[in-house]
C-alpha positions as a Markdown table, in Angstrom:
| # | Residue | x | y | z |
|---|---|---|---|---|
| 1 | Unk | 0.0 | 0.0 | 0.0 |
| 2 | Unk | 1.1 | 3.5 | 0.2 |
| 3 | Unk | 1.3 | 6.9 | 1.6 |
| 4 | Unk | -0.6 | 5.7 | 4.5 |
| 5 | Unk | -0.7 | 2.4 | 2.7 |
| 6 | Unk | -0.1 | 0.6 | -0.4 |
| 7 | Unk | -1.0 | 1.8 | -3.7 |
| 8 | Unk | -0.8 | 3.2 | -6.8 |
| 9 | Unk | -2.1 | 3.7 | -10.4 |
| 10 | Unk | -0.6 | 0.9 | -12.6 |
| 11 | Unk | -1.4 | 3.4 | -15.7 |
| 12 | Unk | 0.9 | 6.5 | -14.9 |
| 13 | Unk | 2.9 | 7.2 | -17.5 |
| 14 | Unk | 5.8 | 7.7 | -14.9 |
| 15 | Unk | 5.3 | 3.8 | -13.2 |
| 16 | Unk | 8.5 | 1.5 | -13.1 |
| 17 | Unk | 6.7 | -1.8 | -13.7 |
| 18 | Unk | 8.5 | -4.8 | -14.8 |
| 19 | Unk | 6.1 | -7.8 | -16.1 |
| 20 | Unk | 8.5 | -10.7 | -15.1 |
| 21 | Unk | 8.0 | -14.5 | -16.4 |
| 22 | Unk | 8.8 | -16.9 | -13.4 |
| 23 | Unk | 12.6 | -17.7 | -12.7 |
| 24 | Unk | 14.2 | -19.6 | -10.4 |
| 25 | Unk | 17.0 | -18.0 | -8.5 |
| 26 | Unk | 19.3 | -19.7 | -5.9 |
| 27 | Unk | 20.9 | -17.4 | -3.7 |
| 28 | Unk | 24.0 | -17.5 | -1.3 |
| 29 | Unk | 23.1 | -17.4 | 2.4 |
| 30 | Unk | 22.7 | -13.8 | 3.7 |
| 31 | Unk | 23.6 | -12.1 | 7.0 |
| 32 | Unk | 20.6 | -10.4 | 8.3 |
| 33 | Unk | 18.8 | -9.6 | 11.1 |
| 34 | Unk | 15.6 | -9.4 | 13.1 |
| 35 | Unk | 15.0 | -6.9 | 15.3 |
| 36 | Unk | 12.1 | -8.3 | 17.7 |
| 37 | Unk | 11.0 | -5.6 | 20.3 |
| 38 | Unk | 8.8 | -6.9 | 22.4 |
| 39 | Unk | 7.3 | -9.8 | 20.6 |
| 40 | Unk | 6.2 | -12.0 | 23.6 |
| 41 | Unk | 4.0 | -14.5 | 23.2 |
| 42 | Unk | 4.5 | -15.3 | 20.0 |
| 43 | Unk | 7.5 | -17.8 | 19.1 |
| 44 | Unk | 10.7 | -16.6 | 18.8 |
| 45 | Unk | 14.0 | -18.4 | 19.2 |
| 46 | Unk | 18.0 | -18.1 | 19.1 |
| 47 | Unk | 21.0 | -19.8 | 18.8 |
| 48 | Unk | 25.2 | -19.1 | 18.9 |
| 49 | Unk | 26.7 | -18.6 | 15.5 |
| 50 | Unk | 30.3 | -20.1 | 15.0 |
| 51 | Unk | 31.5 | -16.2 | 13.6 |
| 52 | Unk | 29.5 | -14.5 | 17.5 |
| 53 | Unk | 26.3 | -13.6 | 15.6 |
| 54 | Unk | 22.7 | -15.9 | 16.4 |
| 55 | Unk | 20.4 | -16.8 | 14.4 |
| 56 | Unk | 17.1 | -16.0 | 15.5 |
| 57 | Unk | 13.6 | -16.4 | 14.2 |
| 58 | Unk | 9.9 | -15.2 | 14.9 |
| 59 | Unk | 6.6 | -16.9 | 14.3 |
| 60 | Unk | 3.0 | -16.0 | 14.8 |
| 61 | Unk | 0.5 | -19.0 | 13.9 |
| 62 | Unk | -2.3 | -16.8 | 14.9 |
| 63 | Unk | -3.4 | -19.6 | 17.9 |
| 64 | Unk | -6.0 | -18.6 | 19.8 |
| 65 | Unk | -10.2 | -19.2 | 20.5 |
| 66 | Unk | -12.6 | -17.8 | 17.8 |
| 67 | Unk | -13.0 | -13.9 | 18.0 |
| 68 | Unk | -10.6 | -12.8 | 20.2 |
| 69 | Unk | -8.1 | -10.2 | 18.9 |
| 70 | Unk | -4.2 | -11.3 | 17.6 |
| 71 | Unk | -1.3 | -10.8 | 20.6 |
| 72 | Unk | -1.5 | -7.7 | 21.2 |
| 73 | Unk | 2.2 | -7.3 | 22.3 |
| 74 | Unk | 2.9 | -7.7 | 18.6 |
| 75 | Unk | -0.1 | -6.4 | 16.2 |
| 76 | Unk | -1.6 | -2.9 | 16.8 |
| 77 | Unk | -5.2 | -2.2 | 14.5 |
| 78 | Unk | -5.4 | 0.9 | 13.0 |
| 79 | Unk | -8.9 | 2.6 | 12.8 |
| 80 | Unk | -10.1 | 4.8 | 10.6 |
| 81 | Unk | -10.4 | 6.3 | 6.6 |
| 82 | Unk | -11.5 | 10.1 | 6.7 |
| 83 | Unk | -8.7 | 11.7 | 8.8 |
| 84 | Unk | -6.2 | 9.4 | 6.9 |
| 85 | Unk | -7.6 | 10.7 | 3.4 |
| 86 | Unk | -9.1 | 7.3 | 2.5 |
| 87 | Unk | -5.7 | 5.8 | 3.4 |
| 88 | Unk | -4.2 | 8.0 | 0.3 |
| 89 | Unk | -6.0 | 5.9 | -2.3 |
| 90 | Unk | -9.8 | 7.0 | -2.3 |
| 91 | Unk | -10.0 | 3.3 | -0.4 |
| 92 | Unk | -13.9 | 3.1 | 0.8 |
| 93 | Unk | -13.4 | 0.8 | 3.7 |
| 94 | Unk | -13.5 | 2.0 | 7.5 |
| 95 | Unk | -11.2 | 0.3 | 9.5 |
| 96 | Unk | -12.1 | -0.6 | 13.0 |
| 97 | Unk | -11.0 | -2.6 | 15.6 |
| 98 | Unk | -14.1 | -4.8 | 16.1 |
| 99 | Unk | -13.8 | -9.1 | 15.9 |
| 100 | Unk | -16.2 | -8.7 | 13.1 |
| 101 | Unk | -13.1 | -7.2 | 11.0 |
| 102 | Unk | -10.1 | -8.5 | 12.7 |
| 103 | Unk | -9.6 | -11.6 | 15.0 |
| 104 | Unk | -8.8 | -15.0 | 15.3 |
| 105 | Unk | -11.0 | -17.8 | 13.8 |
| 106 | Unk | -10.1 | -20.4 | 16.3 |
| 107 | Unk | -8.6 | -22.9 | 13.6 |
| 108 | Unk | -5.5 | -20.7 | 13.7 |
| 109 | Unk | -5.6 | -18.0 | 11.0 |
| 110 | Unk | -6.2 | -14.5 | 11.8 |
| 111 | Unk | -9.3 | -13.3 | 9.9 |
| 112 | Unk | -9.2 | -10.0 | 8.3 |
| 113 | Unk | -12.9 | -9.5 | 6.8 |
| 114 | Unk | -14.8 | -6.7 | 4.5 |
| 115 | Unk | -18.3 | -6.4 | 5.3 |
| 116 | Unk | -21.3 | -4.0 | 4.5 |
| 117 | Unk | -21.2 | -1.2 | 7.0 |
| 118 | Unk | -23.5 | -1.7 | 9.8 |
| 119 | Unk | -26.6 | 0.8 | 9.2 |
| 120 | Unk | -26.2 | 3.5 | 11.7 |
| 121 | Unk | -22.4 | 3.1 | 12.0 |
| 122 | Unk | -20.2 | 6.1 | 12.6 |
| 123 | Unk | -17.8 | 5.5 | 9.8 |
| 124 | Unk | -16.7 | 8.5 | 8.4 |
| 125 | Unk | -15.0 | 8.4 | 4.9 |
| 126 | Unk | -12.6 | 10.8 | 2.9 |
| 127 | Unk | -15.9 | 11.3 | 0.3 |
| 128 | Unk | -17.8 | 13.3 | 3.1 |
| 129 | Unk | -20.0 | 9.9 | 3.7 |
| 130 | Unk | -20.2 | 7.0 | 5.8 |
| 131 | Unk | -17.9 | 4.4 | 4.4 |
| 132 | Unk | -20.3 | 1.8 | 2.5 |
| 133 | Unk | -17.3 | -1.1 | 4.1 |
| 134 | Unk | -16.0 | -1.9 | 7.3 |
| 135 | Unk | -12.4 | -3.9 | 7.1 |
| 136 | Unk | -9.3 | -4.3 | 9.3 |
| 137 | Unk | -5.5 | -3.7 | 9.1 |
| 138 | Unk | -3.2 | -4.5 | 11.6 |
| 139 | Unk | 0.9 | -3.7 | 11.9 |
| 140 | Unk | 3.6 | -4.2 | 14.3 |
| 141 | Unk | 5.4 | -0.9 | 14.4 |
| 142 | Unk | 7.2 | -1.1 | 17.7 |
| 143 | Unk | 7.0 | -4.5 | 18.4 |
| 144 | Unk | 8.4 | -6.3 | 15.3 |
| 145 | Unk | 10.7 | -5.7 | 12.4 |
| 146 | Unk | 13.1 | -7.0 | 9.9 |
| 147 | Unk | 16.2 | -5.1 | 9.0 |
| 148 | Unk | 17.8 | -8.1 | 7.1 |
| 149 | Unk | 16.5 | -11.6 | 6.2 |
| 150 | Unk | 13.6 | -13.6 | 5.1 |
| 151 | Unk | 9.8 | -12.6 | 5.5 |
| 152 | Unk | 7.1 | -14.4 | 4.8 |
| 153 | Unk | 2.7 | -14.8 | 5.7 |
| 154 | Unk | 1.1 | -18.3 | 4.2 |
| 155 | Unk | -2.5 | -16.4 | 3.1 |
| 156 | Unk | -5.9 | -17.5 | 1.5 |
| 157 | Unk | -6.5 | -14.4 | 0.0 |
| 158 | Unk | -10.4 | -13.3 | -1.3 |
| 159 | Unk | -12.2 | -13.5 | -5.0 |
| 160 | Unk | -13.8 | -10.1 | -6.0 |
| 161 | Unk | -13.9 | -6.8 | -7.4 |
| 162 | Unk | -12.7 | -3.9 | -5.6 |
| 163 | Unk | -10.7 | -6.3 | -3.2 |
| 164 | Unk | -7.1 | -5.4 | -2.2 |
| 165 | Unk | -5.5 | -7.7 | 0.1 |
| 166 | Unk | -2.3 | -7.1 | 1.1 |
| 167 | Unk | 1.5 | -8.0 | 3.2 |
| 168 | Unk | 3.5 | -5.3 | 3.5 |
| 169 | Unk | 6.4 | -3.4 | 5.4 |
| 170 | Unk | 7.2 | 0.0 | 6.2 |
| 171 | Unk | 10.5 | 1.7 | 7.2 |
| 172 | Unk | 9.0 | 4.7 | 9.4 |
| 173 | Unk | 5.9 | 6.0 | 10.4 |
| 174 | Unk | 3.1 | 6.8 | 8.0 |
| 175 | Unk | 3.7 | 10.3 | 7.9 |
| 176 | Unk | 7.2 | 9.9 | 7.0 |
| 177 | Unk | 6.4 | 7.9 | 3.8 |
| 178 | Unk | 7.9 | 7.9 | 1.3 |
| 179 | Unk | 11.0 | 8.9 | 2.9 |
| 180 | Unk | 11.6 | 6.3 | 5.1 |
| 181 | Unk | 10.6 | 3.3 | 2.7 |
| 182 | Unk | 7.6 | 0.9 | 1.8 |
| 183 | Unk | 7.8 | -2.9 | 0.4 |
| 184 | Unk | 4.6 | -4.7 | -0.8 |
| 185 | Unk | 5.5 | -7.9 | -0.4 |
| 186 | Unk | 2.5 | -9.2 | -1.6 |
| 187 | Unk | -0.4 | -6.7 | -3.0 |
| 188 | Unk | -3.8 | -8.3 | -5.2 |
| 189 | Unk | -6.7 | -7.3 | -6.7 |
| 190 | Unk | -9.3 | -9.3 | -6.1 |
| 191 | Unk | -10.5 | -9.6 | -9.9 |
| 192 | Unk | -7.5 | -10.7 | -10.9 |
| 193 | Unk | -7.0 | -13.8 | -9.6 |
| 194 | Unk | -3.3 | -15.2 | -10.6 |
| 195 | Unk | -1.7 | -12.3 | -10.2 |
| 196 | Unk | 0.2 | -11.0 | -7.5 |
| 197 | Unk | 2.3 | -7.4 | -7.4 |
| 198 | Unk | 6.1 | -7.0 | -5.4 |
| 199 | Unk | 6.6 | -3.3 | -4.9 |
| 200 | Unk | 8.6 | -0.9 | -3.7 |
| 201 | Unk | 8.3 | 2.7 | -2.8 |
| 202 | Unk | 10.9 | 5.5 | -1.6 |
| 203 | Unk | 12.0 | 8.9 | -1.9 |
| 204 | Unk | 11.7 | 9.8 | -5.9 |
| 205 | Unk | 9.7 | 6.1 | -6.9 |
| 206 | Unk | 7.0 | 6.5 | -5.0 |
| 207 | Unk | 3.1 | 6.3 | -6.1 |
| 208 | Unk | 2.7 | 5.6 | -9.5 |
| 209 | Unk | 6.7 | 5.3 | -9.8 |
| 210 | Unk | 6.8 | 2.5 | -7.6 |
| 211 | Unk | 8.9 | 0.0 | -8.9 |
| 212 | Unk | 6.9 | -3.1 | -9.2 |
| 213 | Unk | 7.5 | -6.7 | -10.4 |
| 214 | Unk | 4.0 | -7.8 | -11.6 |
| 215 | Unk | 3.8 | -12.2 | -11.6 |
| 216 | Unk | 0.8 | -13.7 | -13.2 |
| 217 | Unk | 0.6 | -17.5 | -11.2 |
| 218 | Unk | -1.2 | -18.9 | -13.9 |
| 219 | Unk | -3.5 | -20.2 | -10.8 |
| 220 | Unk | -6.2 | -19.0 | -9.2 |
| 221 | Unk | -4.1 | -17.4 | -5.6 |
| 222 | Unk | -7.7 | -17.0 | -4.3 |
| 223 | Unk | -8.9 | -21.1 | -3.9 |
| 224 | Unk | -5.8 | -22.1 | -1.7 |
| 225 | Unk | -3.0 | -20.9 | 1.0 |
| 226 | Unk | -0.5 | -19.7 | -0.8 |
| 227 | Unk | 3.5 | -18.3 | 0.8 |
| 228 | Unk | 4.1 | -14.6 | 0.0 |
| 229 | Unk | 7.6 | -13.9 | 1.0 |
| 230 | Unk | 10.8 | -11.1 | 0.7 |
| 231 | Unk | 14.5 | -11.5 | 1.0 |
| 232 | Unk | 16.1 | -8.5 | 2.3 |
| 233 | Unk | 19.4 | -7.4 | 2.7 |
| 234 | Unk | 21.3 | -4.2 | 2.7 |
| 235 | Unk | 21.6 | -4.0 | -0.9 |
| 236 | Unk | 18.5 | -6.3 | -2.0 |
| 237 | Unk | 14.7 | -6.9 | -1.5 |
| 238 | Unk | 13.6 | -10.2 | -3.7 |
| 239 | Unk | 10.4 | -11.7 | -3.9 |
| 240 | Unk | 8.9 | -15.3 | -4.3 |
| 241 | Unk | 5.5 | -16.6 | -4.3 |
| 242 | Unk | 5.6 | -20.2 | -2.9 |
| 243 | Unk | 9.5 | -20.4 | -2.7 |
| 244 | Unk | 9.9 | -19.7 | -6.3 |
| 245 | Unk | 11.9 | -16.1 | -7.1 |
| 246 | Unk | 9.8 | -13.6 | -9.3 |
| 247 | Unk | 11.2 | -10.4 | -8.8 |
| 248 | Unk | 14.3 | -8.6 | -7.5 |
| 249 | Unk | 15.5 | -4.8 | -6.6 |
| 250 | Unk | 18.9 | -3.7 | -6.0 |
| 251 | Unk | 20.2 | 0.3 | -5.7 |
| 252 | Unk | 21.3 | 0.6 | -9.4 |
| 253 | Unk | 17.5 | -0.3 | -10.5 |
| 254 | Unk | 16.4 | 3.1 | -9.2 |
| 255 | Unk | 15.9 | 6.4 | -10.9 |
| 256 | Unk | 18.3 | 8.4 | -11.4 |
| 257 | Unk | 19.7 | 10.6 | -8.1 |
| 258 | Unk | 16.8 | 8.4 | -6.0 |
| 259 | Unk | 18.1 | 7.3 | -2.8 |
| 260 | Unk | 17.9 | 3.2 | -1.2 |
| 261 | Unk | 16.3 | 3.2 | 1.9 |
| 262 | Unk | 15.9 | -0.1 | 2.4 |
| 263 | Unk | 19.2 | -0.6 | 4.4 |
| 264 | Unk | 17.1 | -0.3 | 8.2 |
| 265 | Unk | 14.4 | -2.5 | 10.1 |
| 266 | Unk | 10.8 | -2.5 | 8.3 |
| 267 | Unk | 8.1 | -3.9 | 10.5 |
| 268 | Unk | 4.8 | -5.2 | 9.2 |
| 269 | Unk | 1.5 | -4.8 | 8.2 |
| 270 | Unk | -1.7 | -6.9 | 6.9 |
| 271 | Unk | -5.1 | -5.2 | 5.3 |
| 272 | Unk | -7.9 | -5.9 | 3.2 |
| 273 | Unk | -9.1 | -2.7 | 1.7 |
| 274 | Unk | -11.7 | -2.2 | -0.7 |
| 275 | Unk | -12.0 | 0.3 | -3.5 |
| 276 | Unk | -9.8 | 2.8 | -4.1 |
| 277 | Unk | -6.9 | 3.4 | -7.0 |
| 278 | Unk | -5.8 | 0.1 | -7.6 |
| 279 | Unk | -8.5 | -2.7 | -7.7 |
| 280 | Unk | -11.7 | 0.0 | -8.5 |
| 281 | Unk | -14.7 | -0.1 | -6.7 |
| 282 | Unk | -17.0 | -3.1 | -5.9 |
| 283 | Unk | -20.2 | -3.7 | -7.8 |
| 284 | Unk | -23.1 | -6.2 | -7.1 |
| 285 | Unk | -21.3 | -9.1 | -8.1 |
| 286 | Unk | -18.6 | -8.6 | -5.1 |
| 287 | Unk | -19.4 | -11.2 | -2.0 |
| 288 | Unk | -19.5 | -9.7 | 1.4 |
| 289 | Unk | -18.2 | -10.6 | 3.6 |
| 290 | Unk | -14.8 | -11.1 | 2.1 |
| 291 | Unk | -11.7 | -12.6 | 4.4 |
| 292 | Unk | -8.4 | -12.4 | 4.2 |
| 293 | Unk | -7.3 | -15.5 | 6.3 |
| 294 | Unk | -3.8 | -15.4 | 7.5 |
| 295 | Unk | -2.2 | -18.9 | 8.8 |
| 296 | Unk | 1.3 | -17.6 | 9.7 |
| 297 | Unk | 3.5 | -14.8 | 9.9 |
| 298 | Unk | 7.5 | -15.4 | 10.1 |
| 299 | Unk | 10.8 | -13.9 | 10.3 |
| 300 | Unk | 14.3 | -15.0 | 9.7 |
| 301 | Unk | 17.0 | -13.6 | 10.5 |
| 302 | Unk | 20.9 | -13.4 | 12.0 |
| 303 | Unk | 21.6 | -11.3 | 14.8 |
| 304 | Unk | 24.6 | -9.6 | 15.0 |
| 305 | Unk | 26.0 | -9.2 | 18.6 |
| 306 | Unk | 27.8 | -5.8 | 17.6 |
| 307 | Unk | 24.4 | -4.2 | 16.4 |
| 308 | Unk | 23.0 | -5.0 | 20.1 |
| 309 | Unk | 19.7 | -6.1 | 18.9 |
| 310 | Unk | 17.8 | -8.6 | 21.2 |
| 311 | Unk | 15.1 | -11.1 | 20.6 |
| 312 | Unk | 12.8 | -11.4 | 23.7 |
């Protein structure tokens, strides 16, 4: 997503999009690490390295009774569309904090779900209306982030116009973006169902200049759990889709005189909006409710002793 969140108009005339045909790269091992920042209760795990740096990895399987919310020490919900701007994409969904958007489904996925807004609802979109959609978006600013290593969510994404699930990772704060970096590790539209977009965003490609590795599947990502996952380094982001490499981003792919940002932590973030500039509104032949199921979220990483980052 973008400026808030994730977007951006795939027709600008300005847009870095590379259509890539799957390859399969095999890549040399790569010292990263995980910064974990308060991450209790969810799994996370270290060992000695032979040259003083530990491995360490984190895990969230989303365990828990039906309806109650994700471990709070890690995931924060955002709430919200109208003082955000519709989430700097015209998005039409009003995110709350309510089990009916975001919460566990007892047969360990988190469940993000779209649904008609409630009549009577105060939910207050960028249009000057109530927001016809209610959805949820969750990140871990604080509590979790990657500076180097492997990133990944297994997901059962939704079918439908106007659907925009995504996996993403952010650099800063919102209102910092694009300064401080974005990487879409996995954005779809809901109408097209193989198809899944790797993106990044930072100061000078940002918006419709996002620089994007587009991979059409040739299956339908929406009748299955599928693995969305980055490997990041100080020098790299690359994507794969169930293990298999698609797309890959290194300094000297930029614009010219644009600056890589992508050489600090990134924590995450999970959505499902509806509308806005990338997937276009829903008509009558979208399904609501619409979930997002998410059965894992994982980090790997190495954890350099002289960087004095902790996993507890």
């Amino acid at each position: 997503m973008t400026r808030s969140t994730s977007g951006r108009d795939f027709s600008g005339p300005a847009a870095y999009i590379r259509r890539v045909n799957v390859r399969v790269v095999v890549c040399a091992a790569l010292a990263c690490v995980v910064v974990f920042l308060g991450a209790t209760g969810c799994s996370a795990s270290g060992r000695p390295g032979s040259d003083s740096r530990s491995a360490f990895s984190f895990r969230d399987d989303f365990a828990g009774p039906a309806g109650t919310s994700p471990n709070a020490q890690t995931w924060a919900t955002d709430i919200g569309n109208a003082e955000y701007d519709g989430w700097g994409n015209n998005e039409l969904q009003y995110y709350t904090d309510r089990a009916d958007n975001v919460s566990l489904d007892g047969h360990g996925n988190l469940a993000i779900t779209a649904r008609r807004t409630p009549a009577g609802m105060n939910a207050p979109c960028w249009n000057g209306d109530t927001c016809p959609y209610t959805s949820g978006r969750v990140n871990s600013m604080g509590a979790v982030s990657l500076d180097t290593g492997h990133a990944e969510a297994r997901m059962k994404v939704p079918a439908g116009l106007g659907l925009w699930p995504a996996f993403w990772m952010l650099g800063g704060s919102p209102d910092s973006w694009p300064d401080d970096g974005e990487i879409d590790v996995a954005e779809l539209v809901g109408s097209e169902l193989g198809v899944v977009n790797g993106t990044v965003h930072g100061p000078g490609y940002s918006d419709d200049g996002g620089i994007t590795g587009e991979f059409d599947s040739e299956v339908d990502l929406s009748a299955d759990f599928h693995t969305y996952a980055v490997d990041k380094s100080a020098d790299s982001v690359t994507w794969s889709l169930d293990g298999t490499t698609y797309f890959e981003v290194h300094p000297e792919d930029l614009p010219p005189g644009a600056t890589w940002v992508f050489d600090r932590p990134f924590y995450l973030l999970l959505n499902l909006a509806v509308g806005g500039t990338m997937p276009g509104d829903p008509d009558s032949s979208t399904p609501f409710p619409a979930t997002l199921l998410v059965d894992y979220v994982s980090l790997n990483g190495v954890d350099a002793a002289a960087a004095g980052t902790t996993a507890r």
